[in-house]
Amino acid sequence: MNWPRAVLFLDIALVPLVVFWAIGHEEYLLSALFGLLLAWLADPGGSFGHRASHVALFALIGAGLTALGFGIGGDAWGWLVLAAFAVTLVAGLAVAFGVRRFVTALLLNIWFILALSLAFGFHQHPRLTNYTWGQVLAWSGGAALWIAITFIGWLIRGREDRPQPIAELPGDTSPRKLTRPVIMFAVIRAVAIAGSVALAFGLNLSHGYWLPIATMVALKPSLEQSTLVAAQRLAGALIGAVAAALLLLIPTSEHGLRLFAVERGLEVVALVLLMHGVGIRLLNYALYCAAIAAGVLVLIDLPQPSDYAAEGYRVLWTFCGVGIGVLVMLLAGLLGKRTARHH
């Protein structure tokens, strides 16, 4: 368990939490937190200039995807499906530029699906105000906060180079050949994500955005990922969704000042869940996925009205998303066997 890393995340994440509490715009919190967390994960280490330039480029691409996700969130569902397919396919094929860039592309892919889901949720409830430029600014601010933290650390440590902060992420940037099975899996994965978006937004399902989120969490990111780790992802998605649904039951009967206090308390609980996810990444992959999924789902659905029927829909769509993940895992197994026969 990596508690120093977990506590560092909580310390930094409290900054955007307090800022958005102070200005009364908690709807931008998730964008800022993901800008911060993903910039941290994308940090390649090395000299400060090298780190800052890479994180800034990552943040710029992420800001563009944030603008796209929130910009089309209220448009016809066909555009959402097309965008989800395109972004997921490009992320899957990014392995051609090295494993490091593939992982970075997957991080942006995950954020784009979350942004689409959050934007669609806002448009389903007109009482919730949301501005695309505000979400882009929040994302960029989160990434800039990480650059500021690295600068302070660089000064404190005597301006020396630092290793990659998340050492277990791959650092290999050597190009990879795009084999036919890898391309086929990238297409299957993109179709699965696009299909879940079509079901959720095309049918206008109640709390349907839990479906593409659960699908994204449950899906294997690559053909090479082991069956054991994929099964842990599936289990983590289910555990996290059930935990989030139970937490979101708490404000169902609250009103006024008590509702306000409960919602602020659940935001803190979500941060603590994310902190535990950061800390137990190497301890247990299923619990890591569960903690991250629970924290994200609480934050993304906290502004929405909650009742017992809503909790039923949330769990139902999660099971459907995990079912799509199981189907893709079976297809990946067939592709893997086909690849092994060719070799």
CSV table of C-alpha atoms in Angstrom, one decimal:
chain,number,residue,atom,x,y,z
A,1,MET,CA,0.0,0.0,0.0
A,2,ASN,CA,1.4,3.4,-1.0
A,3,TRP,CA,0.0,5.7,1.7
A,4,PRO,CA,2.4,8.6,1.0
A,5,ARG,CA,1.1,8.8,-2.6
A,6,ALA,CA,-2.5,8.6,-1.4
A,7,VAL,CA,-2.1,11.3,1.2
A,8,LEU,CA,-0.3,13.5,-1.4
A,9,PHE,CA,-3.3,13.1,-3.7
A,10,LEU,CA,-5.8,14.0,-1.0
A,11,ASP,CA,-3.7,17.1,0.0
A,12,ILE,CA,-3.7,18.4,-3.5
A,13,ALA,CA,-7.3,17.4,-4.3
A,14,LEU,CA,-8.5,19.4,-1.3
A,15,VAL,CA,-7.4,22.6,-3.2
A,16,PRO,CA,-10.0,22.4,-6.0
A,17,LEU,CA,-12.6,21.1,-3.5
A,18,VAL,CA,-12.3,24.1,-1.3
A,19,VAL,CA,-12.1,26.5,-4.2
A,20,PHE,CA,-15.4,25.3,-5.8
A,21,TRP,CA,-17.0,25.2,-2.4
A,22,ALA,CA,-16.1,28.8,-1.9
A,23,ILE,CA,-17.4,29.9,-5.3
A,24,GLY,CA,-20.5,27.7,-5.1
A,25,HIS,CA,-19.9,25.8,-8.4
A,26,GLU,CA,-19.3,22.2,-7.4
A,27,GLU,CA,-20.5,21.0,-10.9
A,28,TYR,CA,-16.9,21.8,-12.1
A,29,LEU,CA,-15.2,19.7,-9.4
A,30,LEU,CA,-14.9,16.5,-11.4
A,31,SER,CA,-13.2,18.2,-14.3
A,32,ALA,CA,-10.6,19.8,-12.0
A,33,LEU,CA,-10.0,16.5,-10.2
A,34,PHE,CA,-9.5,14.6,-13.4
A,35,GLY,CA,-7.3,17.3,-14.8
A,36,LEU,CA,-5.1,17.0,-11.7
A,37,LEU,CA,-5.1,13.2,-11.4
A,38,LEU,CA,-4.5,12.4,-15.1
A,39,ALA,CA,-1.8,15.1,-15.4
A,40,TRP,CA,-0.1,13.3,-12.5
A,41,LEU,CA,-0.4,9.9,-14.2
A,42,ALA,CA,0.9,11.4,-17.5
A,43,ASP,CA,4.0,13.0,-15.9
A,44,PRO,CA,7.0,11.3,-17.5
A,45,GLY,CA,9.6,12.4,-14.9
A,46,GLY,CA,13.0,13.9,-15.7
A,47,SER,CA,13.9,17.6,-15.7
A,48,PHE,CA,11.3,20.1,-14.8
A,49,GLY,CA,11.2,21.6,-18.3
A,50,HIS,CA,10.7,18.1,-19.8
A,51,ARG,CA,7.9,17.3,-17.4
A,52,ALA,CA,6.1,20.6,-17.7
A,53,SER,CA,6.2,20.6,-21.5
A,54,HIS,CA,4.8,17.0,-21.7
A,55,VAL,CA,2.1,17.6,-19.1
A,56,ALA,CA,1.1,20.9,-20.8
A,57,LEU,CA,0.7,19.1,-24.1
A,58,PHE,CA,-1.4,16.4,-22.4
A,59,ALA,CA,-3.5,19.1,-20.7
A,60,LEU,CA,-4.0,20.9,-24.1
A,61,ILE,CA,-5.3,17.7,-25.7
A,62,GLY,CA,-7.5,17.0,-22.7
A,63,ALA,CA,-8.9,20.5,-22.8
A,64,GLY,CA,-9.9,20.0,-26.4
A,65,LEU,CA,-11.6,16.7,-25.5
A,66,THR,CA,-13.3,18.4,-22.6
A,67,ALA,CA,-14.6,21.1,-24.9
A,68,LEU,CA,-15.8,18.5,-27.4
A,69,GLY,CA,-17.5,16.3,-24.7
A,70,PHE,CA,-19.3,19.2,-23.0
A,71,GLY,CA,-20.0,21.0,-26.2
A,72,ILE,CA,-21.9,18.1,-27.8
A,73,GLY,CA,-23.5,16.8,-24.6
A,74,GLY,CA,-26.8,18.2,-25.4
A,75,ASP,CA,-26.8,17.5,-29.2
A,76,ALA,CA,-28.5,14.6,-31.1
A,77,TRP,CA,-27.3,11.3,-29.7
A,78,GLY,CA,-25.8,10.2,-33.0
A,79,TRP,CA,-23.1,12.8,-32.6
A,80,LEU,CA,-22.2,11.4,-29.2
A,81,VAL,CA,-22.0,7.9,-30.6
A,82,LEU,CA,-19.8,9.0,-33.4
A,83,ALA,CA,-17.5,11.0,-31.1
A,84,ALA,CA,-17.2,8.1,-28.6
A,85,PHE,CA,-16.4,5.7,-31.4
A,86,ALA,CA,-13.7,7.9,-32.9
A,87,VAL,CA,-12.0,8.8,-29.7
A,88,THR,CA,-12.0,5.2,-28.4
A,89,LEU,CA,-10.6,3.9,-31.7
A,90,VAL,CA,-7.8,6.5,-31.9
A,91,ALA,CA,-6.9,5.7,-28.3
A,92,GLY,CA,-6.8,2.0,-29.0
A,93,LEU,CA,-4.5,2.5,-32.1
A,94,ALA,CA,-2.2,4.8,-30.2
A,95,VAL,CA,-0.2,1.7,-29.2
A,96,ALA,CA,1.6,2.2,-32.5
A,97,PHE,CA,3.5,5.1,-30.9
A,98,GLY,CA,4.6,3.1,-27.9
A,99,VAL,CA,3.0,1.7,-24.7
A,100,ARG,CA,3.5,4.9,-22.8
A,101,ARG,CA,1.5,6.9,-25.3
A,102,PHE,CA,-1.1,4.2,-25.5
A,103,VAL,CA,-1.6,4.5,-21.7
A,104,THR,CA,-1.8,8.3,-22.0
A,105,ALA,CA,-4.4,8.0,-24.8
A,106,LEU,CA,-6.5,5.6,-22.7
A,107,LEU,CA,-6.5,8.1,-19.8
A,108,LEU,CA,-7.8,10.8,-22.1
A,109,ASN,CA,-10.3,8.3,-23.6
A,110,ILE,CA,-11.7,7.5,-20.1
A,111,TRP,CA,-12.0,11.2,-19.3
A,112,PHE,CA,-13.8,11.9,-22.6
A,113,ILE,CA,-16.5,9.3,-21.8
A,114,LEU,CA,-16.9,10.8,-18.4
A,115,ALA,CA,-17.2,14.3,-19.8
A,116,LEU,CA,-19.9,13.1,-22.3
A,117,SER,CA,-21.8,11.4,-19.5
A,118,LEU,CA,-21.6,14.4,-17.2
A,119,ALA,CA,-22.6,16.8,-20.0
A,120,PHE,CA,-25.6,14.6,-20.9
A,121,GLY,CA,-26.7,14.4,-17.3
A,122,PHE,CA,-26.6,18.2,-17.0
A,123,HIS,CA,-28.8,18.6,-20.1
A,124,GLN,CA,-31.3,16.1,-18.7
A,125,HIS,CA,-31.9,18.4,-15.7
A,126,PRO,CA,-32.3,22.0,-16.8
A,127,ARG,CA,-32.0,23.3,-13.2
A,128,LEU,CA,-28.3,22.4,-13.3
A,129,THR,CA,-26.3,25.2,-15.0
A,130,ASN,CA,-23.2,24.2,-16.9
A,131,TYR,CA,-20.9,26.1,-19.2
A,132,THR,CA,-18.4,24.4,-21.6
A,133,TRP,CA,-15.8,27.0,-21.1
A,134,GLY,CA,-16.1,26.6,-17.3
A,135,GLN,CA,-15.4,22.8,-17.6
A,136,VAL,CA,-12.4,23.4,-19.9
A,137,LEU,CA,-11.1,26.0,-17.4
A,138,ALA,CA,-11.6,23.6,-14.5
A,139,TRP,CA,-9.8,20.8,-16.3
A,140,SER,CA,-6.9,23.1,-17.3
A,141,GLY,CA,-6.7,24.4,-13.8
A,142,GLY,CA,-6.4,20.9,-12.4
A,143,ALA,CA,-3.5,20.1,-14.8
A,144,ALA,CA,-1.8,23.5,-14.1
A,145,LEU,CA,-2.0,22.7,-10.3
A,146,TRP,CA,0.0,19.6,-10.9
A,147,ILE,CA,2.6,21.5,-12.9
A,148,ALA,CA,2.8,24.0,-10.0
A,149,ILE,CA,3.3,21.2,-7.5
A,150,THR,CA,6.1,19.7,-9.6
A,151,PHE,CA,7.8,23.2,-9.8
A,152,ILE,CA,7.6,23.6,-6.0
A,153,GLY,CA,9.0,20.1,-5.5
A,154,TRP,CA,11.8,20.8,-8.1
A,155,LEU,CA,12.8,23.9,-6.1
A,156,ILE,CA,12.7,22.2,-2.8
A,157,ARG,CA,14.9,19.3,-4.0
A,158,GLY,CA,17.6,21.5,-5.4
A,159,ARG,CA,16.4,21.5,-9.0
A,160,GLU,CA,17.4,17.9,-9.6
A,161,ASP,CA,15.7,15.6,-12.1
A,162,ARG,CA,13.0,13.3,-10.7
A,163,PRO,CA,11.9,9.8,-11.7
A,164,GLN,CA,8.4,9.2,-13.1
A,165,PRO,CA,6.1,9.8,-10.2
A,166,ILE,CA,3.9,6.7,-10.9
A,167,ALA,CA,6.7,4.2,-11.4
A,168,GLU,CA,4.4,1.2,-12.3
A,169,LEU,CA,3.1,2.8,-15.4
A,170,PRO,CA,5.0,1.8,-18.6
A,171,GLY,CA,7.6,4.3,-19.9
A,172,ASP,CA,8.4,2.5,-23.2
A,173,THR,CA,7.9,4.9,-26.2
A,174,SER,CA,9.3,2.6,-28.9
A,175,PRO,CA,6.9,2.2,-31.8
A,176,ARG,CA,4.9,-1.0,-32.0
A,177,LYS,CA,3.6,-2.8,-35.2
A,178,LEU,CA,-0.2,-2.7,-35.5
A,179,THR,CA,-1.1,-6.3,-36.1
A,180,ARG,CA,-4.4,-7.3,-37.5
A,181,PRO,CA,-5.7,-8.8,-34.1
A,182,VAL,CA,-4.7,-5.5,-32.3
A,183,ILE,CA,-6.5,-3.4,-34.9
A,184,MET,CA,-9.6,-5.7,-34.7
A,185,PHE,CA,-9.6,-5.5,-30.9
A,186,ALA,CA,-9.4,-1.7,-31.0
A,187,VAL,CA,-12.4,-1.6,-33.4
A,188,ILE,CA,-14.3,-4.1,-31.2
A,189,ARG,CA,-13.6,-2.0,-28.1
A,190,ALA,CA,-14.7,1.2,-29.9
A,191,VAL,CA,-17.9,-0.4,-31.2
A,192,ALA,CA,-18.6,-1.6,-27.6
A,193,ILE,CA,-18.2,1.9,-26.2
A,194,ALA,CA,-20.2,3.5,-29.0
A,195,GLY,CA,-22.9,0.9,-28.6
A,196,SER,CA,-23.2,1.6,-24.9
A,197,VAL,CA,-23.4,5.3,-25.6
A,198,ALA,CA,-26.1,4.7,-28.2
A,199,LEU,CA,-28.2,2.6,-25.8
A,200,ALA,CA,-27.9,5.1,-23.0
A,201,PHE,CA,-28.4,8.3,-24.8
A,202,GLY,CA,-30.4,7.1,-27.9
A,203,LEU,CA,-33.0,5.5,-25.7
A,204,ASN,CA,-32.8,8.4,-23.2
A,205,LEU,CA,-32.5,5.9,-20.3
A,206,SER,CA,-33.0,7.2,-16.8
A,207,HIS,CA,-29.5,7.6,-15.3
A,208,GLY,CA,-28.3,5.8,-18.5
A,209,TYR,CA,-24.9,7.4,-18.5
A,210,TRP,CA,-23.9,4.8,-15.9
A,211,LEU,CA,-24.0,2.3,-18.8
A,212,PRO,CA,-21.1,3.7,-20.8
A,213,ILE,CA,-19.1,4.5,-17.6
A,214,ALA,CA,-19.5,0.9,-16.4
A,215,THR,CA,-18.5,-0.4,-19.9
A,216,MET,CA,-15.4,1.8,-19.9
A,217,VAL,CA,-14.3,0.6,-16.5
A,218,ALA,CA,-15.0,-3.1,-17.2
A,219,LEU,CA,-13.4,-3.3,-20.7
A,220,LYS,CA,-9.9,-4.6,-21.2
A,221,PRO,CA,-7.8,-1.7,-22.5
A,222,SER,CA,-5.7,-4.0,-24.7
A,223,LEU,CA,-5.6,-7.4,-26.2
A,224,GLU,CA,-2.5,-8.3,-24.1
A,225,GLN,CA,-4.1,-7.7,-20.7
A,226,SER,CA,-4.5,-11.0,-18.8
A,227,THR,CA,-7.8,-12.6,-18.2
A,228,LEU,CA,-7.2,-12.4,-14.4
A,229,VAL,CA,-6.8,-8.6,-14.5
A,230,ALA,CA,-9.8,-8.3,-16.8
A,231,ALA,CA,-11.9,-10.3,-14.4
A,232,GLN,CA,-10.7,-8.0,-11.6
A,233,ARG,CA,-11.8,-5.0,-13.6
A,234,LEU,CA,-15.3,-6.5,-14.0
A,235,ALA,CA,-15.5,-7.2,-10.3
A,236,GLY,CA,-14.2,-3.8,-9.4
A,237,ALA,CA,-16.8,-2.1,-11.6
A,238,LEU,CA,-19.7,-3.9,-10.0
A,239,ILE,CA,-18.4,-3.4,-6.4
A,240,GLY,CA,-17.8,0.3,-7.0
A,241,ALA,CA,-21.2,0.9,-8.6
A,242,VAL,CA,-23.1,-0.8,-5.8
A,243,ALA,CA,-21.1,1.2,-3.2
A,244,ALA,CA,-21.8,4.4,-5.0
A,245,ALA,CA,-25.5,3.6,-5.4
A,246,LEU,CA,-25.7,2.9,-1.6
A,247,LEU,CA,-24.0,6.2,-0.8
A,248,LEU,CA,-26.3,8.1,-3.2
A,249,LEU,CA,-29.3,6.7,-1.2
A,250,ILE,CA,-28.3,8.9,1.8
A,251,PRO,CA,-29.6,12.2,0.4
A,252,THR,CA,-32.9,10.8,-0.9
A,253,SER,CA,-35.0,12.0,2.1
A,254,GLU,CA,-33.0,15.1,3.0
A,255,HIS,CA,-34.0,18.7,2.2
A,256,GLY,CA,-32.7,22.2,2.6
A,257,LEU,CA,-29.7,22.7,4.8
A,258,ARG,CA,-29.4,19.0,5.7
A,259,LEU,CA,-29.3,18.1,2.0
A,260,PHE,CA,-26.6,20.7,1.4
A,261,ALA,CA,-24.5,19.3,4.2
A,262,VAL,CA,-25.0,15.7,3.1
A,263,GLU,CA,-23.9,16.5,-0.5
A,264,ARG,CA,-20.8,18.3,0.7
A,265,GLY,CA,-20.0,15.3,3.0
A,266,LEU,CA,-20.4,12.9,0.1
A,267,GLU,CA,-18.0,14.9,-2.0
A,268,VAL,CA,-15.4,14.5,0.8
A,269,VAL,CA,-16.2,10.7,0.9
A,270,ALA,CA,-15.7,10.6,-2.9
A,271,LEU,CA,-12.2,12.2,-2.5
A,272,VAL,CA,-11.4,9.7,0.3
A,273,LEU,CA,-12.4,6.8,-2.0
A,274,LEU,CA,-10.2,8.2,-4.8
A,275,MET,CA,-7.4,8.5,-2.3
A,276,HIS,CA,-7.7,4.9,-1.3
A,277,GLY,CA,-7.7,3.9,-5.0
A,278,VAL,CA,-4.4,5.8,-5.5
A,279,GLY,CA,-3.0,4.0,-2.4
A,280,ILE,CA,-4.0,0.4,-3.1
A,281,ARG,CA,-3.2,0.4,-6.8
A,282,LEU,CA,-0.5,-2.3,-6.3
A,283,LEU,CA,-2.3,-4.1,-3.5
A,284,ASN,CA,-5.4,-5.4,-5.1
A,285,TYR,CA,-6.5,-4.4,-8.7
A,286,ALA,CA,-10.2,-5.2,-8.1
A,287,LEU,CA,-10.4,-3.0,-5.0
A,288,TYR,CA,-8.5,-0.3,-6.8
A,289,CYS,CA,-11.1,-0.3,-9.7
A,290,ALA,CA,-13.9,-0.4,-7.1
A,291,ALA,CA,-12.6,2.6,-5.2
A,292,ILE,CA,-12.0,4.7,-8.3
A,293,ALA,CA,-15.4,3.7,-9.8
A,294,ALA,CA,-17.3,4.5,-6.6
A,295,GLY,CA,-15.6,7.9,-6.2
A,296,VAL,CA,-16.2,8.9,-9.8
A,297,LEU,CA,-19.9,7.7,-9.8
A,298,VAL,CA,-20.7,9.6,-6.6
A,299,LEU,CA,-19.2,12.8,-8.0
A,300,ILE,CA,-20.8,12.5,-11.4
A,301,ASP,CA,-24.3,11.7,-10.1
A,302,LEU,CA,-24.4,13.7,-6.8
A,303,PRO,CA,-26.2,16.7,-8.5
A,304,GLN,CA,-28.9,14.5,-9.9
A,305,PRO,CA,-32.2,13.8,-8.0
A,306,SER,CA,-31.9,10.5,-6.1
A,307,ASP,CA,-34.6,8.0,-5.1
A,308,TYR,CA,-35.0,4.3,-4.8
A,309,ALA,CA,-36.0,3.9,-8.4
A,310,ALA,CA,-33.0,5.8,-9.5
A,311,GLU,CA,-30.7,3.5,-7.5
A,312,GLY,CA,-32.3,0.5,-9.3
A,313,TYR,CA,-31.6,2.0,-12.7
A,314,ARG,CA,-28.0,2.8,-11.7
A,315,VAL,CA,-27.3,-0.7,-10.7
A,316,LEU,CA,-29.2,-2.2,-13.7
A,317,TRP,CA,-27.2,-0.1,-16.2
A,318,THR,CA,-24.0,-1.0,-14.4
A,319,PHE,CA,-24.7,-4.7,-14.8
A,320,CYS,CA,-25.5,-4.1,-18.5
A,321,GLY,CA,-22.1,-2.3,-18.9
A,322,VAL,CA,-20.3,-5.1,-17.2
A,323,GLY,CA,-22.1,-7.6,-19.5
A,324,ILE,CA,-20.7,-5.7,-22.5
A,325,GLY,CA,-17.3,-5.9,-20.9
A,326,VAL,CA,-17.7,-9.7,-20.5
A,327,LEU,CA,-18.6,-10.1,-24.1
A,328,VAL,CA,-15.6,-8.1,-25.3
A,329,MET,CA,-13.4,-10.2,-23.0
A,330,LEU,CA,-14.7,-13.4,-24.6
A,331,LEU,CA,-14.0,-11.9,-28.1
A,332,ALA,CA,-10.5,-10.9,-26.9
A,333,GLY,CA,-9.9,-14.5,-25.8
A,334,LEU,CA,-10.8,-15.7,-29.3
A,335,LEU,CA,-8.5,-13.1,-30.9
A,336,GLY,CA,-5.7,-14.1,-28.5
A,337,LYS,CA,-6.0,-17.8,-29.5
A,338,ARG,CA,-6.1,-16.9,-33.2
A,339,THR,CA,-2.9,-14.8,-32.7
A,340,ALA,CA,-1.2,-17.7,-30.9
A,341,ARG,CA,-2.0,-20.1,-33.7
A,342,HIS,CA,-0.5,-17.7,-36.3
A,343,HIS,CA,2.7,-17.6,-34.2
